[in-house]
Short mmCIF file of C-alpha atoms in Angstrom, two decimals:
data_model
loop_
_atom_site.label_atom_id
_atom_site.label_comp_id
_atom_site.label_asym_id
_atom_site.label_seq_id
_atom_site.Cartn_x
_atom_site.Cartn_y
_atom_site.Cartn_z
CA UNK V 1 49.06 -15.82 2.15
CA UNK V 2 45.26 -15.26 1.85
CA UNK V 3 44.71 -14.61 5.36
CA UNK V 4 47.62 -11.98 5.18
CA UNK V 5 45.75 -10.55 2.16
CA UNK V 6 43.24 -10.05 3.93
CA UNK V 7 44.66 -8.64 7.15
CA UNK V 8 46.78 -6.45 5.20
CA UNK V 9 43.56 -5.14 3.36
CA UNK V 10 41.85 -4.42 7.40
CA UNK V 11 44.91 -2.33 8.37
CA UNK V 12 45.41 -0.20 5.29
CA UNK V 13 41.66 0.96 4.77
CA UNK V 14 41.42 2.70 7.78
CA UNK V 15 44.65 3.92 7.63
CA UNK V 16 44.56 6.05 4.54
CA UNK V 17 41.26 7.52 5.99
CA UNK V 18 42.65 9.14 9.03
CA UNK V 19 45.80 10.87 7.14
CA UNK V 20 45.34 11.53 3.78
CA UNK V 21 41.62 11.45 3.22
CA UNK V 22 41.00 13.52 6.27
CA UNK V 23 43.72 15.87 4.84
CA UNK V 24 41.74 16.50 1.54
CA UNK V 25 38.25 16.70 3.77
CA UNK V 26 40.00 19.74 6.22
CA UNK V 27 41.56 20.85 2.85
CA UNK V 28 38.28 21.13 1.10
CA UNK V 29 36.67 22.77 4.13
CA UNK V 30 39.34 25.23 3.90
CA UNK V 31 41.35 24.94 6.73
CA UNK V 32 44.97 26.58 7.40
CA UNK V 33 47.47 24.26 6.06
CA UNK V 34 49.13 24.41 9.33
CA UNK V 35 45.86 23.44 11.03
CA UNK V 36 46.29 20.31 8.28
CA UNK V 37 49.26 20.04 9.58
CA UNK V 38 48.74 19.39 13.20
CA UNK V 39 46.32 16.88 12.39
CA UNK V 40 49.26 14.85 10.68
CA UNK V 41 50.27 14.46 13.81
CA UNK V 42 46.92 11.80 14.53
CA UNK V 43 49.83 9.43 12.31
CA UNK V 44 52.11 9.80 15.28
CA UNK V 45 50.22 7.47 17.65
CA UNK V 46 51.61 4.15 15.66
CA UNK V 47 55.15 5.38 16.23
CA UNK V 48 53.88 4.53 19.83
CA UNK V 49 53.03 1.36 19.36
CA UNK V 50 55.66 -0.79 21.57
CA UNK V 51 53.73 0.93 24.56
CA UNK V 52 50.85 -1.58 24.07
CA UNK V 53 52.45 -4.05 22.22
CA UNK V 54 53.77 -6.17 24.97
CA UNK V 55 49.97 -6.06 26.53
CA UNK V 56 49.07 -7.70 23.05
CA UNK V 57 51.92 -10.33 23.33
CA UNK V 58 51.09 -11.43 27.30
CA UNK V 59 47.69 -11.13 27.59
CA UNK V 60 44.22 -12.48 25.37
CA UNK V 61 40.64 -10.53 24.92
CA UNK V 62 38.85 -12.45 27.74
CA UNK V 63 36.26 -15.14 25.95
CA UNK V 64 37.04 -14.29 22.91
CA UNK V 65 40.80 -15.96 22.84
CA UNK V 66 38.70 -19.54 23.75
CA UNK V 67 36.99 -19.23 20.14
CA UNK V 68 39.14 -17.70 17.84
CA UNK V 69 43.15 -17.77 19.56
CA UNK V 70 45.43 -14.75 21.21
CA UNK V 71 46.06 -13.00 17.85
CA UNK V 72 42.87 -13.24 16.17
CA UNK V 73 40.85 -12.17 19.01
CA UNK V 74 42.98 -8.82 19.09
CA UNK V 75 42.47 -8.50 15.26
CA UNK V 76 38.64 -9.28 15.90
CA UNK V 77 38.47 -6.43 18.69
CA UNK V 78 40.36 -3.66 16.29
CA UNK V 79 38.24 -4.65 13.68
CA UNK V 80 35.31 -4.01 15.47
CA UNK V 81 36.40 -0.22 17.11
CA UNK V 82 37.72 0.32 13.54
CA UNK V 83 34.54 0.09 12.27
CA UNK V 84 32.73 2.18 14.99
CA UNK V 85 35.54 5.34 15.00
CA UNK V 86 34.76 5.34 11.40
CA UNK V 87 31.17 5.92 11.55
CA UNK V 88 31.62 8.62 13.94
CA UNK V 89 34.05 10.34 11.97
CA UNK V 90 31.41 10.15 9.13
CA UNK V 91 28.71 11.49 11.62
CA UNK V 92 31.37 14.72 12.27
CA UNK V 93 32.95 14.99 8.97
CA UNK V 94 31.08 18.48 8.81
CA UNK V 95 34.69 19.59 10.39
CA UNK V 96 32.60 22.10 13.10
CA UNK V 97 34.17 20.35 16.29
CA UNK V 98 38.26 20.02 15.09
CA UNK V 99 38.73 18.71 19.07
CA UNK V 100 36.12 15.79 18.68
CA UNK V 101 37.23 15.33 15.20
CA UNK V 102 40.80 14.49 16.42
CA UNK V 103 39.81 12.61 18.89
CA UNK V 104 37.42 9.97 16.68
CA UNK V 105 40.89 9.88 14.19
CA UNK V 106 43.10 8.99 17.14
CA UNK V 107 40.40 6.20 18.47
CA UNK V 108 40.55 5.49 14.47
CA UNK V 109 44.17 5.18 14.34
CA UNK V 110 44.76 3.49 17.83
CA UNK V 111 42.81 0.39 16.69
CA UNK V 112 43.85 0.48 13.42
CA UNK V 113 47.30 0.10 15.03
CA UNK V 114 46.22 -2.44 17.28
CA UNK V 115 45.41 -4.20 14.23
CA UNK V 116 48.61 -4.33 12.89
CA UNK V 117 50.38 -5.03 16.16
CA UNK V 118 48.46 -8.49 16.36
CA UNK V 119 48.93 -8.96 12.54
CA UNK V 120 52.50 -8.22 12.64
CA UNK V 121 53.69 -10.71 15.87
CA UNK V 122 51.74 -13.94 14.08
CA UNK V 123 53.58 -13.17 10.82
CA UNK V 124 57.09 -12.62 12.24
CA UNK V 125 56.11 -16.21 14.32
CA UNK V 126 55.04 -17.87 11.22
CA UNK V 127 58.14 -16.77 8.60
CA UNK V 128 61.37 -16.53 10.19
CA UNK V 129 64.27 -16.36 7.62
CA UNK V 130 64.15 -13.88 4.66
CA UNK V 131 62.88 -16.97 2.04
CA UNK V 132 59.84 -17.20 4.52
CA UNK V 133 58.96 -13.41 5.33
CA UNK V 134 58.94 -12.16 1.56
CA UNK V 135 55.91 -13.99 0.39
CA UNK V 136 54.25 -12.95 3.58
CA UNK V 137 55.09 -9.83 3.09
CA UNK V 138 53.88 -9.16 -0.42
CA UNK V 139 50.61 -10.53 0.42
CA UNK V 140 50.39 -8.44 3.04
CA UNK V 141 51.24 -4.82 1.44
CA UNK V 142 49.13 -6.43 -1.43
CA UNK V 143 45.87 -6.01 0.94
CA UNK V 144 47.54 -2.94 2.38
CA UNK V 145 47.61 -0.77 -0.41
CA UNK V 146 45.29 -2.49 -2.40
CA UNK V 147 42.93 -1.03 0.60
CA UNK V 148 44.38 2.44 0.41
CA UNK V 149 43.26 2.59 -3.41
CA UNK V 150 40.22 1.08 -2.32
CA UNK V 151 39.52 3.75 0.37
CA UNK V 152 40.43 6.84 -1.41
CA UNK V 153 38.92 5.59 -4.49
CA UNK V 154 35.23 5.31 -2.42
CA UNK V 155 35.69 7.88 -0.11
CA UNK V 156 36.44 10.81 -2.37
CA UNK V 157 33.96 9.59 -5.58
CA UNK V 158 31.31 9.21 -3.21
CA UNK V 159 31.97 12.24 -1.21
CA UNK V 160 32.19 14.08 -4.34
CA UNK V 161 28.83 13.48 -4.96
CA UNK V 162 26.75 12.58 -1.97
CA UNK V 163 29.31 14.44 0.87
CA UNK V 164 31.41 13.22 3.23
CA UNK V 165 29.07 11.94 5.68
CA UNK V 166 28.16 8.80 2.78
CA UNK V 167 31.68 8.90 1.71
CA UNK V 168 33.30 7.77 5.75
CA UNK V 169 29.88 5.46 6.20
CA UNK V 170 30.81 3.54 2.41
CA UNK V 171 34.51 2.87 3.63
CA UNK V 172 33.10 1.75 6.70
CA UNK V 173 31.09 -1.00 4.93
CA UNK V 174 34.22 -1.99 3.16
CA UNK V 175 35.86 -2.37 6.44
CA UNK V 176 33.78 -4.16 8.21
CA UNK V 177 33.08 -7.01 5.25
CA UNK V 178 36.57 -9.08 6.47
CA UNK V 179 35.01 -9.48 9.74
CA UNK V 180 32.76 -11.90 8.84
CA UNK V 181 35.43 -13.75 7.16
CA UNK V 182 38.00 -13.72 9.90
CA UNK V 183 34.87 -15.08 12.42
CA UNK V 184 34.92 -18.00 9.88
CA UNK V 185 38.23 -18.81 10.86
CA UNK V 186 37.86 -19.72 14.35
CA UNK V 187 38.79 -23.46 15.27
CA UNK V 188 35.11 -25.59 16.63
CA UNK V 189 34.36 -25.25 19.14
CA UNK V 190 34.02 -28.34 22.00
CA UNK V 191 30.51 -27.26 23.00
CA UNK V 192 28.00 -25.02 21.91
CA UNK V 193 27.20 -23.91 25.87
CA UNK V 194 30.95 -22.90 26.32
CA UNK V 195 30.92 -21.50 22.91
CA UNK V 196 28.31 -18.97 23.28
CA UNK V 197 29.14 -18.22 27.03
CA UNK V 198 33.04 -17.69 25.83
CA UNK V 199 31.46 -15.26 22.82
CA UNK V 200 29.12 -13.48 25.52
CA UNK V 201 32.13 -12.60 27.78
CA UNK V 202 34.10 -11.56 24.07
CA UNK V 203 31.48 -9.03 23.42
CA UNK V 204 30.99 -7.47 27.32
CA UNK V 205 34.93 -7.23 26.58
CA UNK V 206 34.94 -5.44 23.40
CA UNK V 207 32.91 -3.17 24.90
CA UNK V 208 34.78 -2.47 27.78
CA UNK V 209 38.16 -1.55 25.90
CA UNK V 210 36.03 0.03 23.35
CA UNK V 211 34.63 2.29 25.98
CA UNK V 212 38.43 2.53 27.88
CA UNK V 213 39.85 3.65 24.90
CA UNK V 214 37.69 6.43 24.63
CA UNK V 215 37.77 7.68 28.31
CA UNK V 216 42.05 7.40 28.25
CA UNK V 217 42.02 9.31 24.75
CA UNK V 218 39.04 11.57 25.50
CA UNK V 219 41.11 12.27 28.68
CA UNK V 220 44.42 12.83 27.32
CA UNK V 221 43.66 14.90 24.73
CA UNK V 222 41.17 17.23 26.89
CA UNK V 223 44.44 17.70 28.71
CA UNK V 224 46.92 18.13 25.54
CA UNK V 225 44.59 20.73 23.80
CA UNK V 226 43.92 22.70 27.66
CA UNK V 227 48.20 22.54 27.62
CA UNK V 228 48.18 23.76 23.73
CA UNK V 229 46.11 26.62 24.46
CA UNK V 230 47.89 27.77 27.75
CA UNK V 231 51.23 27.34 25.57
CA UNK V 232 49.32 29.90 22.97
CA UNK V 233 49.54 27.40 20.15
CA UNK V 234 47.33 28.16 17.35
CA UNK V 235 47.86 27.93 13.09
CA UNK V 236 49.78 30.73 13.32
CA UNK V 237 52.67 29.17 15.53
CA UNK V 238 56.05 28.04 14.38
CA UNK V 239 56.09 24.67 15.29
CA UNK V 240 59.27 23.23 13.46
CA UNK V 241 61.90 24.14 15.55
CA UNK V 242 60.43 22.40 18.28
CA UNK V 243 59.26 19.11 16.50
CA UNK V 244 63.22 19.44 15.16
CA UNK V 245 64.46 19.45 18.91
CA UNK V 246 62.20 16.63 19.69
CA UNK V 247 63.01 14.25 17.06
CA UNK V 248 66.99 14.51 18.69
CA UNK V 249 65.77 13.49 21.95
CA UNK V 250 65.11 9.77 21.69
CA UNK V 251 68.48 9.54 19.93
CA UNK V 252 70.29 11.30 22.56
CA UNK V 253 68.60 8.99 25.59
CA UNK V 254 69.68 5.88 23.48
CA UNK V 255 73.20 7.02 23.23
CA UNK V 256 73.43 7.82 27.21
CA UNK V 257 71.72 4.35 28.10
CA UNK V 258 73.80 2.00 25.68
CA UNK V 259 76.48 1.97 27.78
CA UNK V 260 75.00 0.61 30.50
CA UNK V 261 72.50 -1.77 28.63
CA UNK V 262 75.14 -3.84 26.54
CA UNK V 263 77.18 -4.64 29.96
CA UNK V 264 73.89 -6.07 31.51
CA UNK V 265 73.99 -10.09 32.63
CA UNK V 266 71.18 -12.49 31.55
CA UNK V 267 70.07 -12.20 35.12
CA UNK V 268 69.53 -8.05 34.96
CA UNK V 269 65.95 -7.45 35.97
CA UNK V 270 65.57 -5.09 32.69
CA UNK V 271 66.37 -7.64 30.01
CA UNK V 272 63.51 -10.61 32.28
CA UNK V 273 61.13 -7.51 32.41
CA UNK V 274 58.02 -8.58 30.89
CA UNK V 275 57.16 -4.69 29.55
CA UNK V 276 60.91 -3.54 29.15
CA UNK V 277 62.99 -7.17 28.50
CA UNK V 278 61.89 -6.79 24.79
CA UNK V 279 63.51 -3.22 24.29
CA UNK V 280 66.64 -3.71 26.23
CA UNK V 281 66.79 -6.93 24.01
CA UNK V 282 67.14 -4.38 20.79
CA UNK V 283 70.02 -2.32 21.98
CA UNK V 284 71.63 -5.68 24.22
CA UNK V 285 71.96 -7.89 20.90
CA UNK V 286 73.09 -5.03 18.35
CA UNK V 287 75.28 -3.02 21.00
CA UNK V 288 76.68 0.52 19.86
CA UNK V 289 75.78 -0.56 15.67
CA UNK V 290 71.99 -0.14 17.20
CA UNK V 291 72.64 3.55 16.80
CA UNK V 292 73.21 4.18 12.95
CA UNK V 293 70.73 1.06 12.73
CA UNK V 294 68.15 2.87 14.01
CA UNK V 295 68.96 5.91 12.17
CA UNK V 296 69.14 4.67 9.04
CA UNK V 297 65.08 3.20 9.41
CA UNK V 298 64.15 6.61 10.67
CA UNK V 299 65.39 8.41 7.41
CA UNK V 300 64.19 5.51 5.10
CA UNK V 301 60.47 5.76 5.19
CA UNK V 302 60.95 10.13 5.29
CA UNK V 303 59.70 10.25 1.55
CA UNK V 304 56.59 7.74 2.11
CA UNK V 305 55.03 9.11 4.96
CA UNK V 306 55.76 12.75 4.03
CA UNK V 307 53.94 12.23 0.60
CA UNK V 308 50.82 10.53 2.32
CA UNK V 309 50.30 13.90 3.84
CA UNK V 310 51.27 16.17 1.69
CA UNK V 311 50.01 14.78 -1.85
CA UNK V 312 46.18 15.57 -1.24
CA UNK V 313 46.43 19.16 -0.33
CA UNK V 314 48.61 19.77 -3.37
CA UNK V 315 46.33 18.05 -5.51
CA UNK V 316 43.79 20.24 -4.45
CA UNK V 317 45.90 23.49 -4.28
CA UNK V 318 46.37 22.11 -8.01
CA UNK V 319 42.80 22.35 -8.93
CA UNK V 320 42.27 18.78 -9.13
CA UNK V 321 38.65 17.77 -8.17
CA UNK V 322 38.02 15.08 -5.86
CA UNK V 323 36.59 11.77 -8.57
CA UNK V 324 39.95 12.58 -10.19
CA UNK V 325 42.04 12.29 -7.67
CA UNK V 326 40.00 9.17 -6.73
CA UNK V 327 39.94 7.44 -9.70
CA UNK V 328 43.94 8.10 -9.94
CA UNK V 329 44.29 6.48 -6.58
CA UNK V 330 41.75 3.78 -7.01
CA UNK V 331 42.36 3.05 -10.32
CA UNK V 332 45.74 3.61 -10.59
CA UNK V 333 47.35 3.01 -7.36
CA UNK V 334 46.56 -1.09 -6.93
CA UNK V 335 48.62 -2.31 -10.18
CA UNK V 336 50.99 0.26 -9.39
CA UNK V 337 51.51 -0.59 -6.00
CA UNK V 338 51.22 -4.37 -6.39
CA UNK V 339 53.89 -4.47 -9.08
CA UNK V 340 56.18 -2.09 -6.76
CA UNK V 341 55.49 -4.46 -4.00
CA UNK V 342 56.41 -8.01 -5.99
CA UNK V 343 59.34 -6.05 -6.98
CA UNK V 344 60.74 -5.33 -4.05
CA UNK V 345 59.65 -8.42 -1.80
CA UNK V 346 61.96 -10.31 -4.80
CA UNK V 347 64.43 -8.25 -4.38
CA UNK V 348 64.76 -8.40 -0.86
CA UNK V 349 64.98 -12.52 -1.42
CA UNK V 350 67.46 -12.42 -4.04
CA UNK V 351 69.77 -9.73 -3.36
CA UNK V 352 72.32 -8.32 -0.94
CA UNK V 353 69.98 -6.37 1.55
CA UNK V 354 72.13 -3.64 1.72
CA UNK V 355 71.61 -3.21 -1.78
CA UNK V 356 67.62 -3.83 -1.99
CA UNK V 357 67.78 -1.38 0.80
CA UNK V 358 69.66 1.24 -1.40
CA UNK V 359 67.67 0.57 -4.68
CA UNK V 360 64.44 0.87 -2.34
CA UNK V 361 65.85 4.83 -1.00
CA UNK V 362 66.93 5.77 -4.85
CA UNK V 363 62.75 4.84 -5.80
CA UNK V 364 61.47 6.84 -2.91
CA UNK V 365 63.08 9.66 -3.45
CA UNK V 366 61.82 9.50 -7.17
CA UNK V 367 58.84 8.60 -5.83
CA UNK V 368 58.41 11.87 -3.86
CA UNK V 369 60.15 14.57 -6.71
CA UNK V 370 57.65 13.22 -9.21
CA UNK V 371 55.26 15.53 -7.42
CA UNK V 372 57.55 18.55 -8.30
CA UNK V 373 56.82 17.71 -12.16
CA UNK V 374 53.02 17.44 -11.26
CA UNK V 375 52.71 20.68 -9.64
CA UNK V 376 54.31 22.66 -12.09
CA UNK V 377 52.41 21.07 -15.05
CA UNK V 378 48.80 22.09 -15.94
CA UNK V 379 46.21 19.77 -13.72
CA UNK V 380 45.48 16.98 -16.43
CA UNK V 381 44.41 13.29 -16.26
CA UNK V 382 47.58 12.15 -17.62
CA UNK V 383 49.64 14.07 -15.56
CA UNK V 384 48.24 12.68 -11.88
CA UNK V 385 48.14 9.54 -13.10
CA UNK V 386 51.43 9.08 -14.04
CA UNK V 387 52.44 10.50 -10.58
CA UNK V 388 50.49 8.06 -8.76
CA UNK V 389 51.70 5.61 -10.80
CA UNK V 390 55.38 6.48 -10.00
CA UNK V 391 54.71 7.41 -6.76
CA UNK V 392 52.78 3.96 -5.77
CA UNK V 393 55.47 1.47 -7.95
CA UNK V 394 58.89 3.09 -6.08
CA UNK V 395 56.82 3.48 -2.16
CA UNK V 396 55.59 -0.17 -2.71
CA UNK V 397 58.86 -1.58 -3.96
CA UNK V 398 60.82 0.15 -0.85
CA UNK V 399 57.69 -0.81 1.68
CA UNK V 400 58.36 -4.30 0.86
CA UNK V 401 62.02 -4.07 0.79
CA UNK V 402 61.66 -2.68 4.44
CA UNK V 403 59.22 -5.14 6.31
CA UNK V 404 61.30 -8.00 5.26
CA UNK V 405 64.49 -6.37 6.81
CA UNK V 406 62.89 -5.30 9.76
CA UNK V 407 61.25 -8.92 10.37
CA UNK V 408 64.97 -10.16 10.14
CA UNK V 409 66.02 -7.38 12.88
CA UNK V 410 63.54 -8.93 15.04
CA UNK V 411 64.22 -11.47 17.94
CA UNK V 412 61.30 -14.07 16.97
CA UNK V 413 61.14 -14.48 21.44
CA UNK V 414 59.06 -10.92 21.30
CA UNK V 415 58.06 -10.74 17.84
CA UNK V 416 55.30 -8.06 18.24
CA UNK V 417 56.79 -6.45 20.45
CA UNK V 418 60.13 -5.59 18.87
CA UNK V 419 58.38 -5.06 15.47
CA UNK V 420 56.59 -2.56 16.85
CA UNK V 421 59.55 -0.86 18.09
CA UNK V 422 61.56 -0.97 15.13
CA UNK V 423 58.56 -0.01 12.93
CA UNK V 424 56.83 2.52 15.31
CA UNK V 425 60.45 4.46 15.78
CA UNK V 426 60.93 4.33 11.81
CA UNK V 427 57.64 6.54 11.81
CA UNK V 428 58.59 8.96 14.62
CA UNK V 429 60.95 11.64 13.00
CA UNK V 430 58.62 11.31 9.47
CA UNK V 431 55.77 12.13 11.64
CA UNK V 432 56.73 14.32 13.66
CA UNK V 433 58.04 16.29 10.34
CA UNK V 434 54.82 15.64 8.87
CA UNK V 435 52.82 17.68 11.80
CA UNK V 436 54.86 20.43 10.68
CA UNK V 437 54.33 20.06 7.06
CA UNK V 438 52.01 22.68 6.65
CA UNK V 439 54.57 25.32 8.19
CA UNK V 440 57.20 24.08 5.56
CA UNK V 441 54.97 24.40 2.74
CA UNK V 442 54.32 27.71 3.82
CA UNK V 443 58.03 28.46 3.62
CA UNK V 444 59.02 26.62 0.80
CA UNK V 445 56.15 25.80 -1.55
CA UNK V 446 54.48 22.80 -2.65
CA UNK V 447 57.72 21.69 -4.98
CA UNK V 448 60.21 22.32 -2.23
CA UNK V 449 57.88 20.13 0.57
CA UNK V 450 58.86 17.49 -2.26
CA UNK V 451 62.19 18.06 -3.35
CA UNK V 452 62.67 18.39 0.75
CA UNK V 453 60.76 15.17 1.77
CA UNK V 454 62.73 12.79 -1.33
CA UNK V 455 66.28 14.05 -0.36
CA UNK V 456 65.59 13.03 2.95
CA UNK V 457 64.75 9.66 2.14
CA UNK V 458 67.87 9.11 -0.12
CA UNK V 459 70.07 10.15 2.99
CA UNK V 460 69.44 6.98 4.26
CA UNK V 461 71.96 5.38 1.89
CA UNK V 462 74.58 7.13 3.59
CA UNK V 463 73.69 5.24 6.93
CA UNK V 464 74.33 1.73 4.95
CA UNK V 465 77.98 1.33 5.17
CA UNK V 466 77.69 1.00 8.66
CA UNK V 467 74.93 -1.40 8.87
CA UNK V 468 75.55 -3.37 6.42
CA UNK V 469 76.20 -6.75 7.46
CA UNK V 470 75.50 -5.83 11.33
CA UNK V 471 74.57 -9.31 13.18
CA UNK V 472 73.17 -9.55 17.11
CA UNK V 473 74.89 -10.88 19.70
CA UNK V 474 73.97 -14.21 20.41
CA UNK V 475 72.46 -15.01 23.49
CA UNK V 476 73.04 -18.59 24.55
CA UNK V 477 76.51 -17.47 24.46
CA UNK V 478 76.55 -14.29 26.72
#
């Protein structure tokens, strides 16, 4: 449980930099809200996950995996380019180059993903059954959001009185103090020759997917924004008809390929495939029930990720100054949060899922239209505290609620790389909605963004009835 702790604490400090933090720095430099908005869509590259994930499963960091083991050595490496995409962003946080700027927060949120990817696969290994996984799991969003309070809290006090250059470099201290504690893990070594030859190779390979990851980003994007211009997309461009199309697509694929997938043998190249066998697996085990499954997880999590963006540049829009809101998030957030997350990891273990799942949508959604009441009320202490406080209690409660049932989803034969599905495509229609948030703010105000973004998150209970209960197919028997 410590060592979860911990890794939970190394995933959600960087995290909460690259969305909301960065949306209160843009904010503050007075950026378009739209322009705010397109950056939400840095949030997107987790949903992506499962691309990688597999890699993370088959394969070891070279030298590195002798020392420390598959899944630490990954955590080791993300640590590492966490750390160094955060100092750049502190080194750019003047907001004069909005390309490179995106850039250094996708590097930032790649390994921060990465991260969780390796974190995720050894817990699902370790705590199979739902007794097992809600321990785990509180200990984890314990470090989690303990490390968003922890982030905002340092980030906006210090940049509110040094500037954000200090403010990204102080969070990047903070980040890079479990590293040293994660090294101490590492088994003995058999000899101290093949130990430091085995740590020499680590390093040369750090640096080498260090330095790949920013060629295939630096690339891609270079490409994106040259496609984004030609397309004449700029902060004046109505984005949310499109995103609105997009988020159908995946949904309309899965319904055309099910058919074929559930009728496939044990012997079909695409359920042995070492990059696709762990996605066919999915659909294969839960059949045509894989459908409202999956859209039930992508409505659940609408009110969380929607308020991560939005809440900073309301705040501000609200006159709030930046040690405020930091002291409400630092302060306020952790006991919040922790008591939301012991809630719900208990509830998850003692009741019916279907109706921890429920009671998890009915807090977010009261999580999210508590920031109605906040910006309609004059900007005092008492008032953003309380809505942090709601806010972080009903999104911790649910958060825990939802690991635990997506760990049980999982088929413990490609833990990481199913829980990166199921988790990555939970975050796709949120953040693809969340890239346009700036346009719906625009159109509906500030209270209607969060009267919008809780409703949507209660719609999930109306997927429950047919998931409730769902089991896979099992597939000795098949």
């Amino acid at each position: 449980m410590t060592l979860f702790v911990l890794l939970g604490f190394s995933a959600g400090l960087p995290f909460y930099m690259f969305s909301t933090v960065l949306s209160a720095r843009l904010a503050k430099h007075g950026l378009d809200i739209v322009l705010i908005g397109f950056f939400g869509w840095v949030a997107l590259l987790p949903t992506f996950k499962f691309l990688w994930a597999p890699l993370l499963d088959a394969f070891a960091v070279p030298g590195l995996s002798r020392v420390f083991g598959k899944r630490m050595s990954w955590i080791i490496t993300a640590q590492i380019g966490i750390v160094t995409a955060m100092v750049a962003m502190a080194y750019t946080s003047a907001d004069t180059n909005l390309p490179l700027v995106a850039l250094l927060a996708v590097l930032l949120a790649f390994w921060t993903t990465t991260l969780e990817v390796a974190a995720d696969g050894w817990r699902v290994e370790l705590a199979p059954t739902a007794a097992e996984q809600g321990p785990l799991t509180a200990a984890n969003l314990w470090g989690y959001r303990t490390a968003m309070a922890a982030s905002s809290l340092v980030a906006l006090t210090v940049a509110d009185r040094a500037g954000w250059v200090w403010g990204y470099l102080a969070v990047a201290l903070l980040a890079a103090l479990p590293l040293p504690i994660l090294v101490s893990l590492a088994p003995a070594a058999r000899g101290v020759g093949r130990r430091t030859t085995a740590l020499l190779t680590g390093l040369v390979a750090i640096a080498v997917l260090l330095l790949g990851a920013l060629a295939f980003f630096g690339g891609f994007g270079w490409v994106a924004l040259q496609l984004a211009i030609a397309a004449g997309i700029s902060a004046k461009s109505n984005a949310t008809v499109a995103v609105l199309v997009l988020c159908l697509v995946p949904f309309v694929l899965m319904a055309v390929a099910l058919p074929w997938i559930v009728r496939l043998p044990a012997t079909a190249w695409a359920r042995r495939s070492t990059w696709l066998g762990p996605y066919v697996n999915i659909f294969w085990r839960f059949g045509y029930r894989v459908l409202p499954l999956l859209g039930f997880v992508t409505f659940y999590r609408m009110g969380d990720v929607l308020t991560l963006w939005g809440v900073k540049p309301l705040e501000i829009a609200a006159h709030y100054d930046l040690t405020t809101m930091g002291i409400a998030d630092g302060f306020v957030t952790t006991p919040s949060s922790m008591a939301g997350v012991l809630v719900g990891a208990t509830l998850a273990v003692r009741l019916r899922m279907s109706r921890a799942l429920m009671l998890g949508a009915i807090g977010s959604a009261l999580g999210n239209w508590i920031f109605v009441w906040l910006w309609h009320v004059p900007p005092n202490g008492l008032a953003i505290y309380t809505a942090t406080a709601v806010d972080q209690f009903a999104h911790g409660m649910e958060g825990a609620i939802f690991v635990v049932y997506l760990s049980l989803l999982v088929n413990p034969r490609y833990a990481g790389a199913q829980y990166a599905f199921l988790s990555g495509f939970a975050f796709l229609l949120p953040r693809l909605l969340q890239g346009a948030g700036g346009e719906i703010v625009k159109s509906i105000g500030y209270d209607g963004f969060f009267w919008l973004s809780g409703t949507l998150s209660l719609a999930a209970v109306l997927f429950l009835p047919f998931i409730a209960g769902i089991r896979a197919r099992d597939e000795e028997t098949v």
